[in-house]
mmCIF file of N, CA and C in Angstrom:
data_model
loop_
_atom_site.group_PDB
_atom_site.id
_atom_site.type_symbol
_atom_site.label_atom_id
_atom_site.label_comp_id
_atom_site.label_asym_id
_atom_site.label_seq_id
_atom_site.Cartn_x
_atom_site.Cartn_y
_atom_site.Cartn_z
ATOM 1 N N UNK A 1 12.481 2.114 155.128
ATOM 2 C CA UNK A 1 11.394 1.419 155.787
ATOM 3 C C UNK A 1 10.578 2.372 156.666
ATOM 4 N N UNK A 2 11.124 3.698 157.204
ATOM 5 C CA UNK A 2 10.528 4.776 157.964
ATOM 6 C C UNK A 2 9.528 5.080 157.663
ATOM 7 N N UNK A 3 10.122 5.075 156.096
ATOM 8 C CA UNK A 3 8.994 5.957 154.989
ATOM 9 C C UNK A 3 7.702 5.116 154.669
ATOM 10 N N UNK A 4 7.578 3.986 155.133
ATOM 11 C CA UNK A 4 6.427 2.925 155.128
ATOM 12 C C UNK A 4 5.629 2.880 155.878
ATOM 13 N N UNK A 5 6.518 2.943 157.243
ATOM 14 C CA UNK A 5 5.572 3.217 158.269
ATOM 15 C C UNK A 5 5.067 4.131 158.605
ATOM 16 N N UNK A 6 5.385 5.366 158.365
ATOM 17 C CA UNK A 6 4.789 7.066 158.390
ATOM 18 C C UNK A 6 3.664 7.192 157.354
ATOM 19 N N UNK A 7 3.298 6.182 156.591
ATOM 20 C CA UNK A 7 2.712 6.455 155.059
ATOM 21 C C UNK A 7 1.284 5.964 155.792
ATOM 22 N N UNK A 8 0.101 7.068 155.083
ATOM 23 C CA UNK A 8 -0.926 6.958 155.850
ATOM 24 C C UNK A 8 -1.067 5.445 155.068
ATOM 25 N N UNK A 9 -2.309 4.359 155.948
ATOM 26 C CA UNK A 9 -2.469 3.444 155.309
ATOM 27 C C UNK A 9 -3.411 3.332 154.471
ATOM 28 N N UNK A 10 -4.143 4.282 154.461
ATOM 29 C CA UNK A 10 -4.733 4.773 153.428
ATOM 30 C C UNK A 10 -4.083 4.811 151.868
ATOM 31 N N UNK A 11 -3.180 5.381 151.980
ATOM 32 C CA UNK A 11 -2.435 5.775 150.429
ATOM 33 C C UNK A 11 -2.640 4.601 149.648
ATOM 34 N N UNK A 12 -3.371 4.563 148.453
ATOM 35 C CA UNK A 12 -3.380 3.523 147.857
ATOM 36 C C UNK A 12 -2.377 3.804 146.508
ATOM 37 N N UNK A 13 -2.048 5.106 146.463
ATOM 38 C CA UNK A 13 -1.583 5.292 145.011
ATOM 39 C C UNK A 13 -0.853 4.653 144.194
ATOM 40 N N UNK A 14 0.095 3.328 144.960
ATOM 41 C CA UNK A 14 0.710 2.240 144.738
ATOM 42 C C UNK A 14 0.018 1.150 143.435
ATOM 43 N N UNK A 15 -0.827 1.089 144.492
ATOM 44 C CA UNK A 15 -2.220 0.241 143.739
ATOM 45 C C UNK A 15 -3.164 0.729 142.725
ATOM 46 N N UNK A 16 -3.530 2.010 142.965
ATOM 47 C CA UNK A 16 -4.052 2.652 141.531
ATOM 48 C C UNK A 16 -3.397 2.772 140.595
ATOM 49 N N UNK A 17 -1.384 3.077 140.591
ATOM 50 C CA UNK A 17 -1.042 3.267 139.446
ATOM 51 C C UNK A 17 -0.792 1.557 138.737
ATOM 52 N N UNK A 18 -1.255 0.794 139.459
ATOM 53 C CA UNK A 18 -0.875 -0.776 138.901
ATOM 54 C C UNK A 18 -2.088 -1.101 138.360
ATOM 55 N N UNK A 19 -3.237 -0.700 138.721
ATOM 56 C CA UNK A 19 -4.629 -0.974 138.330
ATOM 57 C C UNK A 19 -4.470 -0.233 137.087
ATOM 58 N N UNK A 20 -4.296 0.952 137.039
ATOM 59 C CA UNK A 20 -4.284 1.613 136.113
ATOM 60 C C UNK A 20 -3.877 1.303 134.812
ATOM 61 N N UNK A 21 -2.183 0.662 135.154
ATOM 62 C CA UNK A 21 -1.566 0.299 134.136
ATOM 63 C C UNK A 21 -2.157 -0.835 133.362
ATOM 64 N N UNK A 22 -2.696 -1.931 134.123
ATOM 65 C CA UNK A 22 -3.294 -2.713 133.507
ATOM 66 C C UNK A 22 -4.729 -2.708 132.804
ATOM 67 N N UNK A 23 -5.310 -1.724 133.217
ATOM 68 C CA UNK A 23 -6.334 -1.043 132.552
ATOM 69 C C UNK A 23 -6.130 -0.441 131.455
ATOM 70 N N UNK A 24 -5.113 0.258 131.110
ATOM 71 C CA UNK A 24 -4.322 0.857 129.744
ATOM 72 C C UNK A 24 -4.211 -0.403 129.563
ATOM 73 N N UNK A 25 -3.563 -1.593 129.606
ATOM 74 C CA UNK A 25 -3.053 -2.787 128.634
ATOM 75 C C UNK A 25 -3.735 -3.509 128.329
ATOM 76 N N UNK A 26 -4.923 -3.919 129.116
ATOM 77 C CA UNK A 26 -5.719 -5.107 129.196
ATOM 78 C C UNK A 26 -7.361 -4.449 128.675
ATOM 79 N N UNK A 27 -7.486 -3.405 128.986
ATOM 80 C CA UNK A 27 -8.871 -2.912 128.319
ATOM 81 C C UNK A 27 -8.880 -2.023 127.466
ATOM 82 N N UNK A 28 -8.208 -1.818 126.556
ATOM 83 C CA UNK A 28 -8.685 -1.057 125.748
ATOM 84 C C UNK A 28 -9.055 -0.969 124.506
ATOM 85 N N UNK A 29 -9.511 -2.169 125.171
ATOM 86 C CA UNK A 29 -11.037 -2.791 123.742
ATOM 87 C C UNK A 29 -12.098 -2.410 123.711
ATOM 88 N N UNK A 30 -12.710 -2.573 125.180
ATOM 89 C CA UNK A 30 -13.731 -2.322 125.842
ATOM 90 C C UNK A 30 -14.389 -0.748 125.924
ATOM 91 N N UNK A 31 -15.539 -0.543 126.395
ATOM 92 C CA UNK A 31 -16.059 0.714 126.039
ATOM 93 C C UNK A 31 -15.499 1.684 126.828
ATOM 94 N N UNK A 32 -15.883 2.598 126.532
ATOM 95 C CA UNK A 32 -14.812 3.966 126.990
ATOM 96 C C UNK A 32 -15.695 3.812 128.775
ATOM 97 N N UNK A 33 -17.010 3.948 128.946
ATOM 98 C CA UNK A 33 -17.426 3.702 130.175
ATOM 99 C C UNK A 33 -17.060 2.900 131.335
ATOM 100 N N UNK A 34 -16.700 1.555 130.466
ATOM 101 C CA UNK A 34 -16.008 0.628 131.436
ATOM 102 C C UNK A 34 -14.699 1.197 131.654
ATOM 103 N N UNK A 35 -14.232 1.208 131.003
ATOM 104 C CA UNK A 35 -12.415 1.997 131.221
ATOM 105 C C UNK A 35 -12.740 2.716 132.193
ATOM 106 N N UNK A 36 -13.551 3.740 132.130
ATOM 107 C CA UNK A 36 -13.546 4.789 133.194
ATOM 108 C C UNK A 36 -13.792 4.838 134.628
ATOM 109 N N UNK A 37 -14.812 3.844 134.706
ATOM 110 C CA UNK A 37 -15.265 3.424 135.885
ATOM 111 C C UNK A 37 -14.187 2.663 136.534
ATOM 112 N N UNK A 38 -13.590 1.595 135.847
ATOM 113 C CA UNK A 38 -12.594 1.204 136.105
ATOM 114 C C UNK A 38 -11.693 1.922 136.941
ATOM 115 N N UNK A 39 -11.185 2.722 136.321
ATOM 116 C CA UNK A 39 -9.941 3.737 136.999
ATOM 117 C C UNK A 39 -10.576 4.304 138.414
ATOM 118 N N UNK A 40 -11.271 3.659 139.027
ATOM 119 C CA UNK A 40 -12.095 4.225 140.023
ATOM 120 C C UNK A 40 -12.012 2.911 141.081
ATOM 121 N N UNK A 41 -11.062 1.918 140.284
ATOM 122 C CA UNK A 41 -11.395 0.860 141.146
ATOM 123 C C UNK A 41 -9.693 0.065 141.459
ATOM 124 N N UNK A 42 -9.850 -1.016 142.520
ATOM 125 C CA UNK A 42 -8.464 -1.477 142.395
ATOM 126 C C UNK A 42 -8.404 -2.834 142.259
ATOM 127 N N UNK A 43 -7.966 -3.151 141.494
ATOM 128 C CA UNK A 43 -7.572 -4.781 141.252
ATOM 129 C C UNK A 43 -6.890 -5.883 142.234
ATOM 130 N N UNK A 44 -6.726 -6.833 142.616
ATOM 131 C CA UNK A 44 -6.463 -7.841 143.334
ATOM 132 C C UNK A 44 -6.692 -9.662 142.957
ATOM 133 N N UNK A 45 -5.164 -10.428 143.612
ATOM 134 C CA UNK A 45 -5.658 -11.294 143.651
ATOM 135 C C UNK A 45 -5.387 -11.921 144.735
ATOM 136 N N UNK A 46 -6.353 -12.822 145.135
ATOM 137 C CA UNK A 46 -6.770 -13.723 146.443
ATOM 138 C C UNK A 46 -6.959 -15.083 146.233
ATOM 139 N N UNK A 47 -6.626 -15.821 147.516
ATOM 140 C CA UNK A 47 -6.849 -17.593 147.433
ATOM 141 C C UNK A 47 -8.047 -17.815 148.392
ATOM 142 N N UNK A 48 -9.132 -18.240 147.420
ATOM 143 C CA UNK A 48 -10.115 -18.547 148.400
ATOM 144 C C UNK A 48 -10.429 -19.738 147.391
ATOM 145 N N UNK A 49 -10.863 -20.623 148.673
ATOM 146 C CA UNK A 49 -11.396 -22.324 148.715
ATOM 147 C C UNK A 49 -10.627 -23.201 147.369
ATOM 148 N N UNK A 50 -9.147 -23.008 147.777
ATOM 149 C CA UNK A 50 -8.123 -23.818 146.604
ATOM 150 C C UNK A 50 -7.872 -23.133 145.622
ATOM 151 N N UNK A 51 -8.670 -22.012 145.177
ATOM 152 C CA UNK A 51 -8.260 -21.409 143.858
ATOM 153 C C UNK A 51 -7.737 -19.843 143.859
ATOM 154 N N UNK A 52 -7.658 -19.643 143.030
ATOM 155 C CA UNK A 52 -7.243 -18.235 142.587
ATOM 156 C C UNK A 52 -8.395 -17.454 142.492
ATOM 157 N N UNK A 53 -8.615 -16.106 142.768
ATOM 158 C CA UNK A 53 -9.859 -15.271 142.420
ATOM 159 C C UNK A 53 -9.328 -13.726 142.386
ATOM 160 N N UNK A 54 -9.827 -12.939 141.189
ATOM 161 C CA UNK A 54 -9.812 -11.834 140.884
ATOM 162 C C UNK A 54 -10.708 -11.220 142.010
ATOM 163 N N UNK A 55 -10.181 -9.924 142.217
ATOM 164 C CA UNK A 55 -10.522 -8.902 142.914
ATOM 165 C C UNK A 55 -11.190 -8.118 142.712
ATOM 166 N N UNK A 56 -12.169 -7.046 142.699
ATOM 167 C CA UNK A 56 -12.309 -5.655 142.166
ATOM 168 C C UNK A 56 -12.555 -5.372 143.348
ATOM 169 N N UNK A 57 -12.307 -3.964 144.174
ATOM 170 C CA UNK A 57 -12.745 -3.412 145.133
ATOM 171 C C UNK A 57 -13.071 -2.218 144.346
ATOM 172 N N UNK A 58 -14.248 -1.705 144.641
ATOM 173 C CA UNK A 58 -15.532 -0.558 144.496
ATOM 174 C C UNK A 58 -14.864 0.690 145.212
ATOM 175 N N UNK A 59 -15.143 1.823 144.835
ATOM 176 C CA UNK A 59 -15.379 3.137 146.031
ATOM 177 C C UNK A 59 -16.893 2.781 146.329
ATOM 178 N N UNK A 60 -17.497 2.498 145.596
ATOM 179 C CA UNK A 60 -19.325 2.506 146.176
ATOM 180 C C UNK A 60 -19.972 1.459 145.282
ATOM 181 N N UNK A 61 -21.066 1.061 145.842
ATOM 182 C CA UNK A 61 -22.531 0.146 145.608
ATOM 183 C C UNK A 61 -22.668 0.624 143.738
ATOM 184 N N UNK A 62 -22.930 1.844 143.643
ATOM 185 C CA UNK A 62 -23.521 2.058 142.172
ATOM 186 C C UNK A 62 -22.582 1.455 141.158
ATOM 187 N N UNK A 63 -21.112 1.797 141.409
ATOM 188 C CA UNK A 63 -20.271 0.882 140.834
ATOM 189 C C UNK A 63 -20.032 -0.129 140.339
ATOM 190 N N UNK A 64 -20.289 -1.189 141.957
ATOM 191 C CA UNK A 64 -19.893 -2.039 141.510
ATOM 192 C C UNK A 64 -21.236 -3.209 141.496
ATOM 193 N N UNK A 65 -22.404 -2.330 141.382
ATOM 194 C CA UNK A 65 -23.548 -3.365 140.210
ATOM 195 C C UNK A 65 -23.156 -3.064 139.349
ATOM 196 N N UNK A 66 -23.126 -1.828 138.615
ATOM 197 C CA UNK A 66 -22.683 -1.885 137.083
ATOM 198 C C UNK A 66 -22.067 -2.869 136.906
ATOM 199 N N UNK A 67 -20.471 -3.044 137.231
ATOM 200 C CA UNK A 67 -19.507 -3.847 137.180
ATOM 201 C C UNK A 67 -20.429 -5.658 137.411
ATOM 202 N N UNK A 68 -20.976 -5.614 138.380
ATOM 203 C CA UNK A 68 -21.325 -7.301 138.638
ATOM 204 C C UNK A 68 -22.461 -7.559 137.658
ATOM 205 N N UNK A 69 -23.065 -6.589 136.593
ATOM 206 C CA UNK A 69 -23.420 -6.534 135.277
ATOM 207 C C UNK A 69 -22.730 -6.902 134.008
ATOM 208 N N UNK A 70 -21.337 -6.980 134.286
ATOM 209 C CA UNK A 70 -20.772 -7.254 132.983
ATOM 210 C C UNK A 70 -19.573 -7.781 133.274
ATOM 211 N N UNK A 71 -19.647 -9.287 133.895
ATOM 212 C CA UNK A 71 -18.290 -9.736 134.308
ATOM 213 C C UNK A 71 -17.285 -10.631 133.603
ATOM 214 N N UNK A 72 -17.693 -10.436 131.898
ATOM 215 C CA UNK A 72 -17.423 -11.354 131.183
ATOM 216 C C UNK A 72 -15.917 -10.921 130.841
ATOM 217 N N UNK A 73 -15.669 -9.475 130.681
ATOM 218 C CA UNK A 73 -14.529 -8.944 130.393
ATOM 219 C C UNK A 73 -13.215 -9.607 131.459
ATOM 220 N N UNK A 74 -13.382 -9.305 132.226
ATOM 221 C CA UNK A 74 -12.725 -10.150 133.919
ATOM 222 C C UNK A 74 -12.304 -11.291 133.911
ATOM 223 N N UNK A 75 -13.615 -12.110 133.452
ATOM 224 C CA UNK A 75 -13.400 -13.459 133.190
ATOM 225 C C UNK A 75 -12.183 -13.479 132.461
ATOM 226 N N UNK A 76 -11.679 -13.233 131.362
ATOM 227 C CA UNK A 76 -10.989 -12.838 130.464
ATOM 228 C C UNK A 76 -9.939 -12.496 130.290
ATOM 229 N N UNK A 77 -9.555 -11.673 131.659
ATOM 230 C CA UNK A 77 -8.459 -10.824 131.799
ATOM 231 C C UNK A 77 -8.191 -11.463 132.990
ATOM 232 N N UNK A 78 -8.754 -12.329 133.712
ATOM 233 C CA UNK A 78 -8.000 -13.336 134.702
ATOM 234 C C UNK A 78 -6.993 -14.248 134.561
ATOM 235 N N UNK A 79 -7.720 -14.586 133.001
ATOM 236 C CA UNK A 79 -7.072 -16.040 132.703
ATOM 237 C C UNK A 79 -5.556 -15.718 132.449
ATOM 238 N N UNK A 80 -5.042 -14.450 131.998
ATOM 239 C CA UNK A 80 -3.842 -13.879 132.147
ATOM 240 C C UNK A 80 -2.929 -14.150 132.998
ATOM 241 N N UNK A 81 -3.336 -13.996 134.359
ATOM 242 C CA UNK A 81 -2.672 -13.698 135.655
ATOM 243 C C UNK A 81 -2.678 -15.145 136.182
ATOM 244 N N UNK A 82 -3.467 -16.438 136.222
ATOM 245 C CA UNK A 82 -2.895 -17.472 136.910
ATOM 246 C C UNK A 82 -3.488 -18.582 136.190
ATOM 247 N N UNK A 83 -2.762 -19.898 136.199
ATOM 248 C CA UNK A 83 -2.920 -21.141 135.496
ATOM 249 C C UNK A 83 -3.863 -21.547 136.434
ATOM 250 N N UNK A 84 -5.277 -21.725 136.441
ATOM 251 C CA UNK A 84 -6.459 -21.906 137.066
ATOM 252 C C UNK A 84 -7.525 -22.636 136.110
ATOM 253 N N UNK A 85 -8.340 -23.152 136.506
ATOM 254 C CA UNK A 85 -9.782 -23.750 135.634
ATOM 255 C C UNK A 85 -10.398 -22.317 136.571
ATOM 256 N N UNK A 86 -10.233 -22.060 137.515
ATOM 257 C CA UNK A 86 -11.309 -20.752 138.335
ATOM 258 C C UNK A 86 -11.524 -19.533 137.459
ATOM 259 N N UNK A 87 -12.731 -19.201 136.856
ATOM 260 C CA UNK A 87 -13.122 -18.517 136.468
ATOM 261 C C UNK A 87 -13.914 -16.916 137.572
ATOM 262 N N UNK A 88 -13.917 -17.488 138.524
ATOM 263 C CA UNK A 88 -14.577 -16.345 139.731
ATOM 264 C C UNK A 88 -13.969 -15.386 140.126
ATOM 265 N N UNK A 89 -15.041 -14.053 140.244
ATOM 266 C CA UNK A 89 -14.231 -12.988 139.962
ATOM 267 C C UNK A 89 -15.559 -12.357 141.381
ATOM 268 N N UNK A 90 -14.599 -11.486 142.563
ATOM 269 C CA UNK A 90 -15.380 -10.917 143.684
ATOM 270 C C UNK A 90 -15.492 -9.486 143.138
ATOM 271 N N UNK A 91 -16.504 -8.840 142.739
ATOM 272 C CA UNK A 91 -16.792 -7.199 142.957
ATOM 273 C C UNK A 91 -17.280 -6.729 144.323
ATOM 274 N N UNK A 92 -16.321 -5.992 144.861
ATOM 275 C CA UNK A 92 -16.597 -5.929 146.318
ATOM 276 C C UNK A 92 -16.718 -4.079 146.591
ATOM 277 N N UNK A 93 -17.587 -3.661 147.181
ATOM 278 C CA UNK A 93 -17.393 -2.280 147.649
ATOM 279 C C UNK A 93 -17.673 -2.443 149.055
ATOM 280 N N UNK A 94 -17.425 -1.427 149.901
ATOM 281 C CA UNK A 94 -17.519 -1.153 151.402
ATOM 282 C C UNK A 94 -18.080 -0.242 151.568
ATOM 283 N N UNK A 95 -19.361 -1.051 152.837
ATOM 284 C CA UNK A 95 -20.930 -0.858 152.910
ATOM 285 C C UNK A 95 -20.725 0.559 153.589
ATOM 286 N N UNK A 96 -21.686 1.547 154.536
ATOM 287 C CA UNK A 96 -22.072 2.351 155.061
ATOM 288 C C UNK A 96 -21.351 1.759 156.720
ATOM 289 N N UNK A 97 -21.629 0.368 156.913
ATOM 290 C CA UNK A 97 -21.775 -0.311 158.443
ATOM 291 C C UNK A 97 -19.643 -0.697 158.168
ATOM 292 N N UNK A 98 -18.928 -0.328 157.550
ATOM 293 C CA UNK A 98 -17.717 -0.271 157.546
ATOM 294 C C UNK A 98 -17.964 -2.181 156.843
ATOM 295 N N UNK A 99 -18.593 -2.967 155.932
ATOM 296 C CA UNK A 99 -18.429 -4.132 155.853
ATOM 297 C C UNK A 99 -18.358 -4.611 154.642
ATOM 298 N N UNK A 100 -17.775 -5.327 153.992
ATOM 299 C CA UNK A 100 -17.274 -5.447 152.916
ATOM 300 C C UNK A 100 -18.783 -6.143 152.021
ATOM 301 N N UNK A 101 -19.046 -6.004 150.894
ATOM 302 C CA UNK A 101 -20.711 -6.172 150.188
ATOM 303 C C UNK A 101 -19.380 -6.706 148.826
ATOM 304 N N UNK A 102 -19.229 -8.507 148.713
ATOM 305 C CA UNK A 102 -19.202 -8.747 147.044
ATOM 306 C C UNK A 102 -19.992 -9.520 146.740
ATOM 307 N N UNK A 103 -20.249 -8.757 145.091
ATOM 308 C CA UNK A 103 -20.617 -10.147 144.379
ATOM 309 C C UNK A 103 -20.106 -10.966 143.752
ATOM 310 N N UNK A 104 -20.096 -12.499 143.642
ATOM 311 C CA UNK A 104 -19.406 -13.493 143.767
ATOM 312 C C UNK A 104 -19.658 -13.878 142.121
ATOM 313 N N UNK A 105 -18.853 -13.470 140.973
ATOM 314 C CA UNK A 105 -19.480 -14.399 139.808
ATOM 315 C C UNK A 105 -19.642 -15.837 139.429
ATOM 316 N N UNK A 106 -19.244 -16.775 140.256
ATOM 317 C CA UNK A 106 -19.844 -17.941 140.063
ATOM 318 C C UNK A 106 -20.892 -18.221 140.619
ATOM 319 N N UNK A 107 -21.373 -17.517 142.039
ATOM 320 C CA UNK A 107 -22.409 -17.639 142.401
ATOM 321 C C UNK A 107 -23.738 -16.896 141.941
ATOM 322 N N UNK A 108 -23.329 -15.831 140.978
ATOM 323 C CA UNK A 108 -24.530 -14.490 141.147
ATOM 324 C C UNK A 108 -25.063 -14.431 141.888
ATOM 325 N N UNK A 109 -24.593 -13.781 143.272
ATOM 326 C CA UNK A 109 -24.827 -13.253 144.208
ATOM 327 C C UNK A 109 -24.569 -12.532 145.057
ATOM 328 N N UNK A 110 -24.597 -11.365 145.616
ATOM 329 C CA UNK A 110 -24.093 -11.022 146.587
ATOM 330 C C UNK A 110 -24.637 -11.255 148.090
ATOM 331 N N UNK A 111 -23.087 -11.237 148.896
ATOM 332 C CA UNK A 111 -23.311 -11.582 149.684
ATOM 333 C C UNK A 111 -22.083 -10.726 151.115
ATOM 334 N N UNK A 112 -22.244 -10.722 152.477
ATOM 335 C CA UNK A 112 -21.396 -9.905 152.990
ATOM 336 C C UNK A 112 -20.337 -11.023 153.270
ATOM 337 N N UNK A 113 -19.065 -10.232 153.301
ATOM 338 C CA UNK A 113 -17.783 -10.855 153.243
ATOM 339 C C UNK A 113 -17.658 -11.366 155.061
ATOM 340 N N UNK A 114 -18.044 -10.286 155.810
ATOM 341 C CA UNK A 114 -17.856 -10.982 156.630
ATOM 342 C C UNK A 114 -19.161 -12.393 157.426
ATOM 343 N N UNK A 115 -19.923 -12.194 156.489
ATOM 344 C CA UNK A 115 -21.112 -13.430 156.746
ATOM 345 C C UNK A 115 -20.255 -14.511 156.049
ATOM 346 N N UNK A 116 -19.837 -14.326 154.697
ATOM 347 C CA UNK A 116 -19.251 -15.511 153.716
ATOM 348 C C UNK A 116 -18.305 -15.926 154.353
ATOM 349 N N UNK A 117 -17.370 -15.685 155.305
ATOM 350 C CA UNK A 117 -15.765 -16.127 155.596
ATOM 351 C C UNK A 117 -16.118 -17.379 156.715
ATOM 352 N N UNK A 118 -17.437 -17.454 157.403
ATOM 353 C CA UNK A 118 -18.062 -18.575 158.070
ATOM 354 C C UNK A 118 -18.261 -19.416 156.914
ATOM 355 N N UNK A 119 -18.793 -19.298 155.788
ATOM 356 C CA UNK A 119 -19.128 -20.456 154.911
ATOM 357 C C UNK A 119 -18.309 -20.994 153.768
ATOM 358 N N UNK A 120 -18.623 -22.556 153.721
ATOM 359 C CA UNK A 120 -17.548 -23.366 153.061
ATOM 360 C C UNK A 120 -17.245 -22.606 151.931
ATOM 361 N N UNK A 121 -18.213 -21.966 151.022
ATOM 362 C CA UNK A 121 -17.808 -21.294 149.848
ATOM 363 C C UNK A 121 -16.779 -20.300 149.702
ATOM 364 N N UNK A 122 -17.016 -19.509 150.943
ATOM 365 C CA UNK A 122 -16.081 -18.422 150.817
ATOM 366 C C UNK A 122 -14.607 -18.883 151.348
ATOM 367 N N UNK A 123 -14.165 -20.482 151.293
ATOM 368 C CA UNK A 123 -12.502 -20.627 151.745
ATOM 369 C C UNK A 123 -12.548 -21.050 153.267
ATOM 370 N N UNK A 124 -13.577 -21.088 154.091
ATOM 371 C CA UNK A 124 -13.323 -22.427 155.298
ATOM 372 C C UNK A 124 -13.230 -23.859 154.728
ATOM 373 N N UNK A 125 -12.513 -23.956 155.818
ATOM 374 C CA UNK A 125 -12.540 -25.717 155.771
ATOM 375 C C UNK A 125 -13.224 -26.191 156.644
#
């Protein structure tokens, strides 16, 4: 447990090699571009407003428009991971101002995470 707490919290390598893996299993249908970009990113899942929702966190903005360009694959590879009708999937990168920027695929939109966590959509009650 030492070894957890000494571990910068930074280290994600945990999480990249799980992203990863599922990126080898789950995409490699898809174009060699998406794969790649991919591996640049980390996967997640979250409970917001009753349901289940896929994750992507970004290193940057250019990313993850590409990505909120083509969210059909996601859609797809969600339905895997939990018994849901929720199809919504957050592409999120972190802004310049330290603040989280996703776009929301049921909404097509982006919007800031910490503006959304005030509104009913984003999981208040």
């Amino acid at each position: 447990m030492d070894y957890l707490k000494n571990r910068d919290s930074l280290d994600r390598s945990l999480e990249k090699a799980l992203t990863n893996e599922l990126i080898d299993r789950y995409f490699d249908y898809t174009e060699s571009w998406l794969r790649a970009i991919l591996r640049k990113c980390i996967f997640s899942l979250t409970y917001l407003d009753g349901e289940t929702v896929f994750v992507i966190e970004c290193p940057n903005f250019a990313i993850a428009k590409r990505l909120s360009r083509k969210t059909y694959p996601f859609l797809c590879f969600a339905e895997h991971f939990y018994d849901s009708d929720s199809d919504r999937v957050l592409i999120c990168y972190l802004d310049g101002d330290e603040n989280w920027q996703c776009f929301d695929s049921t909404q097509k939109l982006w919007m800031s995470l910490k503006e959304g966590i005030g509104n009913r959509e984003w999981g208040r009650d």
